[in-house]
Tab-separated table of C-alpha atoms in Angstrom:
chain	number	residue	atom	x	y	z
L	1065	MET	CA	-188.361	-27.095	11.367
L	1066	GLU	CA	-191.906	-27.847	12.438
L	1067	SER	CA	-194.435	-25.095	11.936
L	1068	ARG	CA	-196.729	-24.408	14.873
L	1069	GLU	CA	-198.187	-21.541	16.846
L	1070	LYS	CA	-198.505	-23.125	20.258
L	1071	GLY	CA	-197.024	-25.814	22.461
L	1072	TRP	CA	-195.698	-25.727	26.004
L	1073	CYS	CA	-192.719	-27.465	27.571
L	1074	TRP	CA	-192.095	-28.780	31.077
L	1075	MET	CA	-189.153	-29.927	33.201
L	1076	LYS	CA	-188.901	-31.760	36.522
L	1077	LEU	CA	-185.684	-30.987	38.377
L	1078	SER	CA	-183.643	-32.457	41.200
L	1079	VAL	CA	-181.308	-30.640	43.557
L	1080	GLY	CA	-178.401	-32.630	44.955
L	1081	GLY	CA	-180.061	-35.842	43.802
L	1082	ASP	CA	-183.334	-35.051	45.553
L	1083	PRO	CA	-186.349	-34.559	43.260
L	1084	VAL	CA	-188.524	-31.455	43.474
L	1085	PRO	CA	-192.199	-32.514	43.187
L	1086	ARG	CA	-193.435	-29.577	41.153
L	1087	ARG	CA	-192.595	-29.209	37.520
L	1088	VAL	CA	-191.607	-26.022	35.725
L	1089	VAL	CA	-193.833	-25.234	32.717
L	1090	PHE	CA	-192.685	-22.893	29.949
L	1091	GLU	CA	-194.840	-20.963	27.527
L	1092	LEU	CA	-193.029	-20.391	24.213
L	1093	PHE	CA	-193.380	-17.297	22.058
L	1094	TRP	CA	-193.799	-19.146	18.768
L	1095	ARG	CA	-194.802	-16.216	16.595
L	1096	GLU	CA	-192.035	-13.932	17.855
L	1097	ALA	CA	-189.169	-16.461	17.959
L	1098	PRO	CA	-190.163	-19.538	15.897
L	1099	ARG	CA	-186.673	-21.035	15.517
L	1100	ALA	CA	-185.742	-20.665	19.186
L	1101	SER	CA	-189.148	-22.055	20.206
L	1102	ALA	CA	-188.865	-25.024	17.838
L	1103	ASN	CA	-185.367	-25.810	19.095
L	1104	PHE	CA	-186.374	-25.721	22.770
L	1105	PHE	CA	-189.596	-27.659	22.110
L	1106	ALA	CA	-187.755	-30.440	20.269
L	1107	LEU	CA	-185.054	-30.750	22.940
L	1108	CYS	CA	-187.663	-30.953	25.698
L	1109	ARG	CA	-189.467	-33.646	23.736
L	1110	GLY	CA	-186.137	-35.476	23.321
L	1111	GLY	CA	-184.783	-37.994	20.852
L	1112	HIS	CA	-184.137	-35.458	18.089
L	1113	ARG	CA	-181.414	-36.429	15.605
L	1114	GLY	CA	-180.478	-32.964	14.450
L	1115	ALA	CA	-180.137	-31.667	10.918
L	1116	GLY	CA	-178.727	-34.189	8.469
L	1117	GLY	CA	-178.887	-37.027	11.014
L	1118	GLY	CA	-176.598	-35.442	13.583
L	1119	ALA	CA	-176.117	-36.595	17.150
L	1120	THR	CA	-178.630	-39.247	18.163
L	1121	GLY	CA	-181.062	-38.577	20.979
L	1122	LEU	CA	-180.581	-34.857	21.496
L	1123	GLY	CA	-182.543	-33.682	24.506
L	1124	TYR	CA	-182.437	-31.881	27.812
L	1125	GLN	CA	-183.124	-34.899	30.013
L	1126	GLY	CA	-180.093	-35.609	32.196
L	1127	SER	CA	-178.513	-32.210	31.553
L	1128	SER	CA	-177.773	-29.764	34.358
L	1129	PHE	CA	-177.970	-26.092	35.264
L	1130	HIS	CA	-174.321	-25.067	35.283
L	1131	ARG	CA	-174.788	-21.480	36.540
L	1132	VAL	CA	-176.892	-20.271	39.473
L	1133	ILE	CA	-176.681	-16.517	40.094
L	1134	PRO	CA	-179.173	-15.230	42.690
L	1135	ALA	CA	-181.103	-12.104	41.661
L	1136	PHE	CA	-179.961	-12.594	38.071
L	1137	LEU	CA	-180.503	-15.947	36.305
L	1138	LEU	CA	-180.261	-19.734	36.164
L	1139	GLN	CA	-178.487	-21.118	33.106
L	1140	GLY	CA	-178.545	-24.636	31.669
L	1141	GLY	CA	-178.945	-26.572	28.457
L	1142	ASP	CA	-175.325	-27.506	27.673
L	1143	ILE	CA	-176.234	-30.977	26.451
L	1144	THR	CA	-172.750	-31.811	25.160
L	1145	HIS	CA	-170.262	-30.660	27.815
L	1146	GLY	CA	-172.421	-29.705	30.774
L	1147	ASP	CA	-170.256	-26.773	31.816
L	1148	GLY	CA	-171.347	-23.929	29.535
L	1149	THR	CA	-168.680	-24.498	26.885
L	1150	GLY	CA	-170.823	-26.670	24.603
L	1151	GLY	CA	-174.300	-27.023	23.208
L	1152	GLU	CA	-176.147	-28.351	20.181
L	1153	SER	CA	-179.218	-27.414	18.205
L	1154	ILE	CA	-181.722	-29.254	16.066
L	1155	PHE	CA	-180.367	-27.292	13.087
L	1156	GLY	CA	-176.982	-29.019	13.228
L	1157	GLY	CA	-175.052	-26.077	14.630
L	1158	PRO	CA	-175.448	-22.536	16.013
L	1159	PHE	CA	-178.396	-20.631	14.571
L	1160	GLU	CA	-178.992	-16.947	14.036
L	1161	ASP	CA	-180.636	-14.453	16.383
L	1162	GLU	CA	-184.264	-13.595	15.802
L	1163	LYS	CA	-185.850	-10.217	16.393
L	1164	TYR	CA	-185.451	-8.707	19.855
L	1165	LEU	CA	-189.178	-8.198	20.328
L	1166	ARG	CA	-189.145	-8.760	24.096
L	1167	THR	CA	-187.054	-7.102	26.765
L	1168	HIS	CA	-185.689	-8.631	29.958
L	1169	SER	CA	-188.239	-6.755	32.022
L	1170	GLY	CA	-188.722	-9.138	34.931
L	1171	SER	CA	-188.228	-12.592	36.400
L	1172	GLY	CA	-189.285	-15.866	34.793
L	1173	LEU	CA	-188.272	-14.968	31.218
L	1174	LEU	CA	-186.743	-17.687	29.059
L	1175	GLY	CA	-183.865	-16.618	26.826
L	1176	LEU	CA	-181.124	-18.001	24.588
L	1177	ALA	CA	-177.591	-18.022	25.999
L	1178	ASN	CA	-174.905	-17.364	23.414
L	1179	TRP	CA	-171.270	-16.373	22.828
L	1180	GLY	CA	-172.141	-13.408	20.626
L	1181	LYS	CA	-174.242	-12.618	17.594
L	1182	ASP	CA	-175.877	-15.620	15.849
L	1183	THR	CA	-174.305	-18.284	18.145
L	1184	ASN	CA	-177.449	-19.814	19.643
L	1185	THR	CA	-177.534	-23.529	20.539
L	1186	SER	CA	-179.311	-25.538	23.228
L	1187	GLN	CA	-178.160	-23.329	26.100
L	1188	PHE	CA	-180.839	-21.240	27.771
L	1189	TYR	CA	-181.411	-19.183	30.899
L	1190	VAL	CA	-184.328	-18.115	33.078
L	1191	THR	CA	-184.224	-14.657	34.634
L	1192	LEU	CA	-184.682	-14.191	38.371
L	1193	ALA	CA	-184.951	-10.404	38.155
L	1194	PRO	CA	-185.019	-7.701	35.477
L	1195	ALA	CA	-181.840	-7.812	33.350
L	1196	PRO	CA	-181.929	-4.829	30.961
L	1197	HIS	CA	-178.247	-5.212	30.037
L	1198	LEU	CA	-179.200	-8.399	28.118
L	1199	ASN	CA	-181.601	-6.490	25.852
L	1200	GLU	CA	-180.560	-6.458	22.168
L	1201	ARG	CA	-177.967	-9.143	22.988
L	1202	ASN	CA	-180.044	-12.221	23.834
L	1203	VAL	CA	-183.387	-13.337	22.434
L	1204	VAL	CA	-186.296	-13.821	24.840
L	1205	PHE	CA	-188.432	-16.633	23.461
L	1206	GLY	CA	-190.626	-17.738	26.379
L	1207	ARG	CA	-191.643	-17.386	29.991
L	1208	VAL	CA	-192.285	-19.537	33.063
L	1209	ALA	CA	-196.001	-20.323	33.099
L	1210	ALA	CA	-195.859	-22.372	36.313
L	1211	GLY	CA	-193.249	-23.537	38.798
L	1212	MET	CA	-191.411	-20.284	39.419
L	1213	GLU	CA	-191.257	-21.311	43.075
L	1214	VAL	CA	-189.039	-24.252	42.031
L	1215	LEU	CA	-186.553	-21.828	40.502
L	1216	ARG	CA	-186.750	-19.626	43.601
L	1217	LEU	CA	-185.965	-22.704	45.680
L	1218	ILE	CA	-182.838	-23.278	43.590
L	1219	GLU	CA	-181.911	-19.612	43.803
L	1220	ASN	CA	-182.187	-19.575	47.607
L	1221	THR	CA	-180.714	-22.953	48.555
L	1222	VAL	CA	-178.083	-24.047	46.025
L	1223	GLN	CA	-174.503	-23.376	47.107
L	1224	THR	CA	-172.116	-22.338	44.352
L	1225	SER	CA	-168.384	-21.967	43.818
L	1226	PHE	CA	-166.713	-18.644	43.047
L	1227	ASP	CA	-167.651	-18.938	39.353
L	1228	ASP	CA	-171.383	-19.537	40.067
L	1229	VAL	CA	-171.177	-23.302	39.417
L	1230	PRO	CA	-173.342	-25.362	41.818
L	1231	GLU	CA	-171.327	-27.392	44.311
L	1232	PRO	CA	-171.414	-31.163	43.573
L	1233	HIS	CA	-173.779	-31.863	46.475
L	1234	CYS	CA	-176.183	-29.184	45.114
L	1235	ARG	CA	-176.128	-30.174	41.434
L	1236	VAL	CA	-179.339	-29.176	39.620
L	1237	VAL	CA	-180.373	-31.792	37.037
L	1238	VAL	CA	-183.248	-32.079	34.562
L	1239	GLU	CA	-184.604	-35.461	35.678
L	1240	SER	CA	-187.349	-35.524	33.059
L	1241	CYS	CA	-188.898	-33.173	30.532
L	1242	GLY	CA	-191.548	-33.141	27.850
L	1243	VAL	CA	-194.037	-31.116	25.845
L	1244	LEU	CA	-197.735	-30.251	26.079
L	1245	GLU	CA	-200.008	-29.587	23.136
L	1246	GLU	CA	-202.544	-27.943	25.429
L	1247	TYR	CA	-202.084	-26.411	28.857
L	1248	ALA	CA	-204.825	-25.306	31.241
L	1249	GLY	CA	-202.687	-24.673	34.316
L	1250	GLU	CA	-201.310	-26.867	37.056
L	1251	ASP	CA	-203.429	-29.115	39.238
L	1252	THR	CA	-202.870	-27.390	42.567
L	1253	ALA	CA	-204.579	-30.269	44.378
L	1254	SER	CA	-201.465	-32.374	43.721
L	1255	GLN	CA	-199.281	-29.870	45.605
L	1256	PRO	CA	-201.116	-27.078	47.421
L	1257	PHE	CA	-197.981	-25.977	49.275
L	1258	PRO	CA	-195.228	-23.747	47.885
L	1259	GLU	CA	-191.825	-25.455	47.806
L	1260	CYS	CA	-190.395	-22.714	50.047
L	1261	PRO	CA	-192.449	-22.059	53.195
L	1262	GLN	CA	-191.485	-18.378	53.029
L	1263	ASP	CA	-193.515	-18.085	49.786
L	1264	ASN	CA	-196.824	-18.538	51.617
L	1265	HIS	CA	-198.956	-15.385	51.685
L	1266	PRO	CA	-199.936	-14.500	54.290
L	1267	PRO	CA	-196.933	-16.009	56.160
L	1268	LEU	CA	-197.601	-19.203	58.093
L	1269	GLY	CA	-197.185	-19.329	61.847
L	1270	ILE	CA	-195.412	-22.107	63.710
L	1271	ASP	CA	-198.487	-24.286	64.225
L	1272	ALA	CA	-199.545	-23.881	60.586
L	1273	LEU	CA	-196.030	-24.867	59.464
L	1274	LEU	CA	-196.153	-28.001	61.605
L	1275	GLU	CA	-199.594	-28.882	60.256
L	1276	SER	CA	-198.456	-28.311	56.665
L	1277	ALA	CA	-195.385	-30.517	57.191
L	1278	GLU	CA	-197.573	-33.299	58.583
L	1279	ARG	CA	-199.910	-33.084	55.593
L	1280	LEU	CA	-196.992	-33.117	53.173
L	1281	LYS	CA	-195.699	-36.262	54.843
L	1282	THR	CA	-198.933	-38.217	55.247
L	1283	GLU	CA	-201.306	-37.018	52.515
L	1284	PHE	CA	-198.732	-36.596	49.763
L	1285	GLY	CA	-195.459	-38.359	50.572
L	1286	ASN	CA	-196.834	-41.523	52.171
L	1287	LYS	CA	-199.475	-42.030	49.485
L	1288	ARG	CA	-196.847	-41.928	46.757
L	1289	PHE	CA	-194.605	-44.225	48.762
L	1290	GLN	CA	-197.427	-46.738	49.019
L	1291	ALA	CA	-197.802	-46.515	45.228
L	1292	ASN	CA	-194.059	-47.297	44.844
L	1293	ARG	CA	-193.395	-43.781	43.530
L	1294	TYR	CA	-190.333	-43.342	45.715
L	1295	GLY	CA	-188.856	-40.376	43.839
L	1296	ASP	CA	-192.080	-38.384	44.110
L	1297	ALA	CA	-192.452	-39.365	47.763
L	1298	SER	CA	-188.907	-38.124	48.490
L	1299	GLY	CA	-189.765	-34.775	46.941
L	1300	TYR	CA	-192.738	-34.253	49.257
L	1301	TYR	CA	-190.762	-35.384	52.294
L	1302	LEU	CA	-188.029	-32.860	51.465
L	1303	THR	CA	-190.606	-30.089	51.182
L	1304	ALA	CA	-191.872	-31.129	54.620
L	1305	VAL	CA	-188.311	-30.839	55.951
L	1306	ARG	CA	-188.104	-27.249	54.686
L	1307	TYR	CA	-191.339	-26.388	56.517
L	1308	LEU	CA	-190.032	-27.985	59.710
L	1309	LYS	CA	-186.725	-26.118	59.478
L	1310	HIS	CA	-188.589	-22.853	59.042
L	1311	ALA	CA	-190.750	-23.646	62.067
L	1312	ALA	CA	-187.603	-24.361	64.096
L	1313	SER	CA	-186.035	-21.052	63.064
L	1314	LEU	CA	-189.197	-19.154	64.127
L	1315	LEU	CA	-189.168	-20.945	67.477
L	1316	GLU	CA	-185.528	-19.993	68.002
L	1317	GLU	CA	-186.336	-16.374	67.178
L	1318	LYS	CA	-189.214	-16.372	69.640
L	1319	ALA	CA	-187.069	-17.913	72.375
L	1320	GLY	CA	-184.323	-15.364	71.708
L	1321	ARG	CA	-186.658	-12.372	71.992
L	1322	GLY	CA	-187.567	-13.247	75.539
L	1323	GLY	CA	-190.343	-11.373	77.289
L	1324	GLU	CA	-191.850	-8.707	75.094
L	1325	GLY	CA	-194.944	-7.742	77.005
L	1326	ALA	CA	-196.589	-10.964	78.062
L	1327	ALA	CA	-194.217	-13.894	78.389
L	1328	PRO	CA	-194.272	-15.999	75.229
L	1329	PRO	CA	-195.286	-19.646	75.530
L	1330	ALA	CA	-192.368	-21.950	76.273
L	1331	PRO	CA	-191.132	-23.290	72.929
L	1332	GLY	CA	-189.899	-26.562	74.435
L	1333	ASP	CA	-192.951	-28.650	73.586
L	1334	ARG	CA	-193.242	-27.359	70.046
L	1335	MET	CA	-189.485	-27.716	69.468
L	1336	ALA	CA	-189.832	-31.325	70.618
L	1337	ALA	CA	-192.684	-31.714	68.128
L	1338	VAL	CA	-190.459	-30.334	65.359
L	1339	ALA	CA	-187.681	-32.774	66.321
L	1340	ALA	CA	-190.078	-35.725	66.342
L	1341	ALA	CA	-191.464	-34.725	62.956
L	1342	LYS	CA	-187.953	-34.373	61.480
L	1343	LEU	CA	-187.053	-37.809	62.829
L	1344	ALA	CA	-190.043	-39.373	61.061
L	1345	VAL	CA	-189.493	-37.560	57.759
L	1346	TYR	CA	-185.749	-38.240	57.601
L	1347	THR	CA	-186.377	-41.911	58.341
L	1348	ASN	CA	-188.915	-42.061	55.513
L	1349	LEU	CA	-186.386	-40.407	53.204
L	1350	SER	CA	-183.835	-43.062	54.137
L	1351	VAL	CA	-186.349	-45.778	53.264
L	1352	CYS	CA	-187.146	-44.166	49.891
L	1353	HIS	CA	-183.506	-43.974	48.878
L	1354	GLY	CA	-182.912	-47.547	49.989
L	1355	LYS	CA	-185.846	-48.764	47.912
L	1356	VAL	CA	-184.145	-47.534	44.733
L	1357	GLY	CA	-180.684	-48.770	45.747
L	1358	ASP	CA	-179.258	-45.350	46.611
L	1359	TRP	CA	-177.457	-46.488	49.748
L	1360	VAL	CA	-175.404	-43.296	50.024
L	1361	GLY	CA	-178.595	-41.231	50.230
L	1362	SER	CA	-180.189	-43.767	52.553
L	1363	ARG	CA	-177.220	-43.579	54.928
L	1364	ARG	CA	-177.204	-39.761	54.805
L	1365	TYR	CA	-180.856	-39.434	55.840
L	1366	ALA	CA	-180.610	-42.188	58.454
L	1367	ARG	CA	-177.776	-40.213	60.039
L	1368	GLU	CA	-179.954	-37.097	60.052
L	1369	ALA	CA	-182.748	-39.052	61.737
L	1370	LEU	CA	-180.404	-40.418	64.415
L	1371	LYS	CA	-179.409	-36.854	65.363
L	1372	PHE	CA	-182.885	-36.483	66.863
L	1373	ASN	CA	-183.003	-39.901	68.556
L	1374	ALA	CA	-179.887	-42.068	68.607
L	1375	ASP	CA	-181.909	-45.047	69.835
L	1376	HIS	CA	-184.695	-45.018	67.265
L	1377	PRO	CA	-184.947	-48.651	66.050
L	1378	LYS	CA	-186.208	-47.878	62.549
L	1379	ALA	CA	-183.516	-45.263	61.915
L	1380	LEU	CA	-180.845	-47.603	63.321
L	1381	TYR	CA	-182.031	-50.371	61.022
L	1382	ARG	CA	-181.909	-48.110	57.956
L	1383	PHE	CA	-178.450	-46.853	58.894
L	1384	ALA	CA	-177.101	-50.375	59.479
L	1385	GLU	CA	-178.588	-51.623	56.217
L	1386	ALA	CA	-177.219	-48.718	54.180
L	1387	VAL	CA	-173.716	-48.964	55.655
L	1388	PHE	CA	-173.662	-52.717	55.106
L	1389	ARG	CA	-174.901	-52.544	51.506
L	1390	LEU	CA	-172.233	-49.960	50.717
L	1391	GLY	CA	-169.593	-52.470	51.850
L	1392	GLY	CA	-166.355	-51.918	53.690
L	1393	ASP	CA	-167.392	-50.834	57.173
L	1394	VAL	CA	-168.944	-54.045	58.447
L	1395	ASP	CA	-168.194	-53.267	62.087
L	1396	THR	CA	-170.148	-49.992	62.092
L	1397	ALA	CA	-173.102	-51.769	60.470
L	1398	TRP	CA	-172.809	-54.543	63.070
L	1399	ASP	CA	-172.855	-52.094	65.989
L	1400	ALA	CA	-175.954	-50.299	64.655
L	1401	ALA	CA	-177.761	-53.569	63.922
L	1402	LYS	CA	-176.998	-54.877	67.418
L	1403	ARG	CA	-178.449	-51.734	68.991
L	1404	CYS	CA	-181.517	-52.059	66.794
L	1405	ALA	CA	-181.979	-55.715	67.764
L	1406	LYS	CA	-181.673	-54.842	71.442
L	1407	LEU	CA	-184.276	-52.076	71.172
L	1408	ALA	CA	-186.631	-54.085	68.939
L	1409	ALA	CA	-186.102	-57.621	70.172
L	1410	HIS	CA	-189.000	-59.097	68.199
L	1411	ASP	CA	-188.335	-57.336	64.904
L	1412	LYS	CA	-187.811	-60.060	62.311
L	1413	LEU	CA	-186.187	-57.794	59.706
L	1414	CYS	CA	-183.673	-56.517	62.232
L	1415	ALA	CA	-182.802	-60.046	63.338
L	1416	GLU	CA	-182.293	-61.128	59.724
L	1417	LEU	CA	-180.062	-58.135	58.986
L	1418	LEU	CA	-178.017	-58.752	62.126
L	1419	SER	CA	-177.504	-62.377	61.098
L	1420	GLU	CA	-176.453	-61.368	57.570
L	1421	ILE	CA	-173.965	-58.791	58.861
L	1422	GLY	CA	-172.651	-61.297	61.405
L	1423	ASP	CA	-171.950	-63.818	58.657
L	1424	ALA	CA	-170.120	-61.155	56.670
L	1425	ARG	CA	-167.970	-60.287	59.705
L	1426	LYS	CA	-167.058	-63.932	60.212
L	1427	THR	CA	-166.091	-64.265	56.562
L	1428	LYS	CA	-163.956	-61.132	56.742
L	1429	MET	CA	-162.141	-62.286	59.861
L	1430	LYS	CA	-161.600	-65.731	58.370
L	1431	LYS	CA	-159.933	-64.178	55.321
L	1432	LEU	CA	-157.678	-62.182	57.594
L	1433	SER	CA	-156.861	-65.274	59.606
L	1434	ASN	CA	-156.026	-67.333	56.518
L	1435	ALA	CA	-153.820	-64.628	55.049
L	1436	MET	CA	-151.984	-63.923	58.275
L	1437	GLY	CA	-151.631	-67.592	59.155
L	1438	ARG	CA	-149.314	-68.168	56.197
L	1439	TRP	CA	-146.533	-66.102	57.698
L	1440	THR	CA	-147.287	-65.960	61.419
L	1441	SER	CA	-147.861	-68.281	64.287
L	1442	ASP	CA	-150.004	-68.161	67.410
L	1443	LEU	CA	-152.858	-66.416	65.582
L	1444	GLU	CA	-155.748	-65.242	67.718
L	1445	VAL	CA	-158.925	-63.334	66.798
L	1446	LYS	CA	-160.044	-60.853	69.450
L	1447	GLY	CA	-163.218	-58.930	68.692
L	1448	LYS	CA	-162.514	-56.433	65.938
L	1449	CYS	CA	-158.763	-57.136	65.694
L	1450	ILE	CA	-156.302	-59.961	65.079
L	1451	GLU	CA	-153.314	-60.539	67.330
L	1452	PHE	CA	-150.363	-62.705	66.368
L	1453	GLU	CA	-146.740	-63.278	67.240
L	1454	ASP	CA	-144.128	-62.823	64.515
L	1455	ARG	CA	-142.032	-65.972	64.206
L	1456	ARG	CA	-138.654	-64.284	64.051
L	1457	SER	CA	-139.017	-61.167	66.175
L	1458	ARG	CA	-141.362	-62.809	68.712
L	1459	LYS	CA	-143.237	-59.489	68.887
L	1460	ARG	CA	-146.947	-59.396	69.529
L	1461	VAL	CA	-148.676	-57.631	66.645
L	1462	THR	CA	-152.233	-56.251	66.563
L	1463	VAL	CA	-153.982	-55.775	63.209
L	1464	PHE	CA	-157.060	-53.534	63.230
L	1465	PRO	CA	-159.519	-53.519	60.273
L	1466	MET	CA	-160.248	-49.839	59.613
L	1467	SER	CA	-163.218	-47.972	58.171
L	1468	GLY	CA	-163.108	-48.035	54.376
L	1469	GLY	CA	-161.154	-51.292	54.159
L	1470	GLY	CA	-157.706	-50.040	55.212
L	1471	VAL	CA	-155.601	-51.723	57.906
L	1472	SER	CA	-153.743	-50.152	60.815
L	1473	TYR	CA	-150.665	-51.958	62.149
L	1474	ARG	CA	-149.390	-51.569	65.689
L	1475	ILE	CA	-146.108	-53.239	66.591
L	1476	GLY	CA	-145.054	-52.186	70.042
L	1477	THR	CA	-145.748	-48.826	71.640
L	1478	ASN	CA	-142.699	-47.051	70.228
L	1479	GLU	CA	-143.407	-48.047	66.624
L	1480	ARG	CA	-147.158	-47.435	66.627
L	1481	ASP	CA	-147.211	-43.929	65.155
L	1482	ARG	CA	-144.535	-44.693	62.555
L	1483	ILE	CA	-146.359	-47.751	61.241
L	1484	ARG	CA	-149.692	-45.966	61.198
L	1485	GLN	CA	-148.095	-43.143	59.219
L	1486	ALA	CA	-146.494	-45.613	56.813
L	1487	VAL	CA	-149.639	-47.657	56.172
L	1488	VAL	CA	-152.864	-45.843	57.007
L	1489	ASP	CA	-152.239	-42.138	56.612
L	1490	LYS	CA	-150.730	-42.323	53.135
L	1491	ALA	CA	-153.134	-40.857	50.615
L	1492	ALA	CA	-152.121	-43.532	48.086
L	1493	GLY	CA	-152.931	-46.321	50.524
L	1494	SER	CA	-149.593	-48.064	49.894
L	1495	VAL	CA	-146.630	-49.185	51.974
L	1496	SER	CA	-143.191	-50.369	50.868
L	1497	PHE	CA	-142.180	-53.946	51.555
L	1498	PRO	CA	-138.765	-52.923	52.958
L	1499	GLU	CA	-140.659	-50.899	55.572
L	1500	ILE	CA	-142.668	-53.979	56.528
L	1501	ARG	CA	-139.556	-56.125	56.587
L	1502	ARG	CA	-137.652	-53.705	58.797
L	1503	THR	CA	-140.569	-53.291	61.169
L	1504	LEU	CA	-141.121	-57.023	61.577
L	1505	SER	CA	-137.369	-57.761	61.681
L	1506	LEU	CA	-137.613	-60.057	58.639
L	1507	PRO	CA	-134.276	-60.973	57.047
L	1508	ALA	CA	-133.634	-59.585	53.585
L	1509	ASP	CA	-133.165	-63.035	52.037
L	1510	ASN	CA	-136.629	-64.040	53.204
L	1511	GLY	CA	-138.285	-61.165	51.328
L	1512	ALA	CA	-138.791	-62.964	48.031
L	1513	ALA	CA	-140.553	-65.866	49.690
L	1514	LEU	CA	-142.934	-63.668	51.630
L	1515	ILE	CA	-143.712	-60.849	49.201
L	1516	GLY	CA	-146.471	-62.775	47.397
L	1517	GLN	CA	-148.238	-63.666	50.619
L	1518	LEU	CA	-147.882	-60.150	51.990
L	1519	THR	CA	-149.162	-58.563	48.790
L	1520	GLU	CA	-152.231	-60.806	48.779
L	1521	PHE	CA	-153.025	-60.007	52.380
L	1522	PHE	CA	-152.568	-56.267	52.031
L	1523	ALA	CA	-154.547	-56.125	48.774
L	1524	GLU	CA	-157.519	-57.807	50.437
L	1525	ASN	CA	-157.518	-55.051	53.008
L	1526	GLY	CA	-157.094	-51.937	50.902
L	1527	VAL	CA	-153.302	-51.441	50.994
L	1528	ASP	CA	-150.970	-51.829	48.024
L	1529	VAL	CA	-147.506	-53.196	48.689
L	1530	THR	CA	-144.651	-51.718	46.628
L	1531	MET	CA	-141.006	-52.720	46.387
L	1532	ALA	CA	-139.773	-49.125	46.725
């Protein structure tokens, strides 16, 4: 164990995949809890091998906070299992409790989580309020020196299940961490705004919230975007969104109160300003996520932007690009790209994307045509569907490519719901060949000759054929 009397640690967190710009800095109580401090310090630094050459690369980076309990604590540090059942230490196993020199007297205290006496590992917690019932049971070995507002943000926004585990879309992850030999406080010029707008004292009014959101977007988010620091830019944009949401809630309150004394100013113009600002920030968030290849995030924020203006060319472009890069739903991407091209007729990027999606649609329809042509006649492509006539039954059949790669089959009005139930609505995405044969009136002795062709066609379109 290294011998030292000072040294700070820091963590940068993300919530639901979105980074929080500010870091959390911890002061460690080296003299009072040297083993706990050394363990936490080494795991924040990362790459520790453990006693006797144990697990390689021990560290907190990539681990998560597996418990979020408002008005009590946040718990993390399970670097082996991630759910509170594991943990590791630099000493090769659980280590003993040190003296209980500090009490759980307030928020922001850093303590060791355990399963009883002398069972300390990498798991830790940070208090969000006084917790006297933990006194003489858990060792306090540090405190939050900066970034408590980040933990308050997590406390107030993360949704949890019944057992206090963050929901998957709210997962809290240690994106990066490290140590500091010296610490003189945070540079507030890099982020002069609290993460939660409600933490401003005195409270900000609507106009001040709008101004703060604009500064967060332009002075902080856009500058980092221009420097290709897309993760940092996303963090500032998300903080701007929180300020805009708070402004919107204040406007709704004011509109709901009606005339108290003098009539309040009509909130319409300022609500429109909030909507326009949200549109811009969500579009920028979509761009940031696309730049790092996170097409799911890019699609999510493009959708949010389109809620405020369904005909915004930039948002339409980002949505079409994200949907297309994710694969599967080419038609939705095509529709969005066409709208974008119509609204921005001279946009070169939009025209190029539309051409690329168009080529992909042609390729997809050609594959369908080739597969269907092997066992049908009179094949005809009509827009988003294929129509053909079955050779034996002489029935007209319409095949619709569905979102997510599945296929819906309609064979006559009376059979439509039964076939859809058999093919599309099955959770397993499979359909039996006898069902296909009966529906298309194929003779039983022809099944062996056609099963290979049918299987190939269905597999290309997200449906497994079974012989059940």
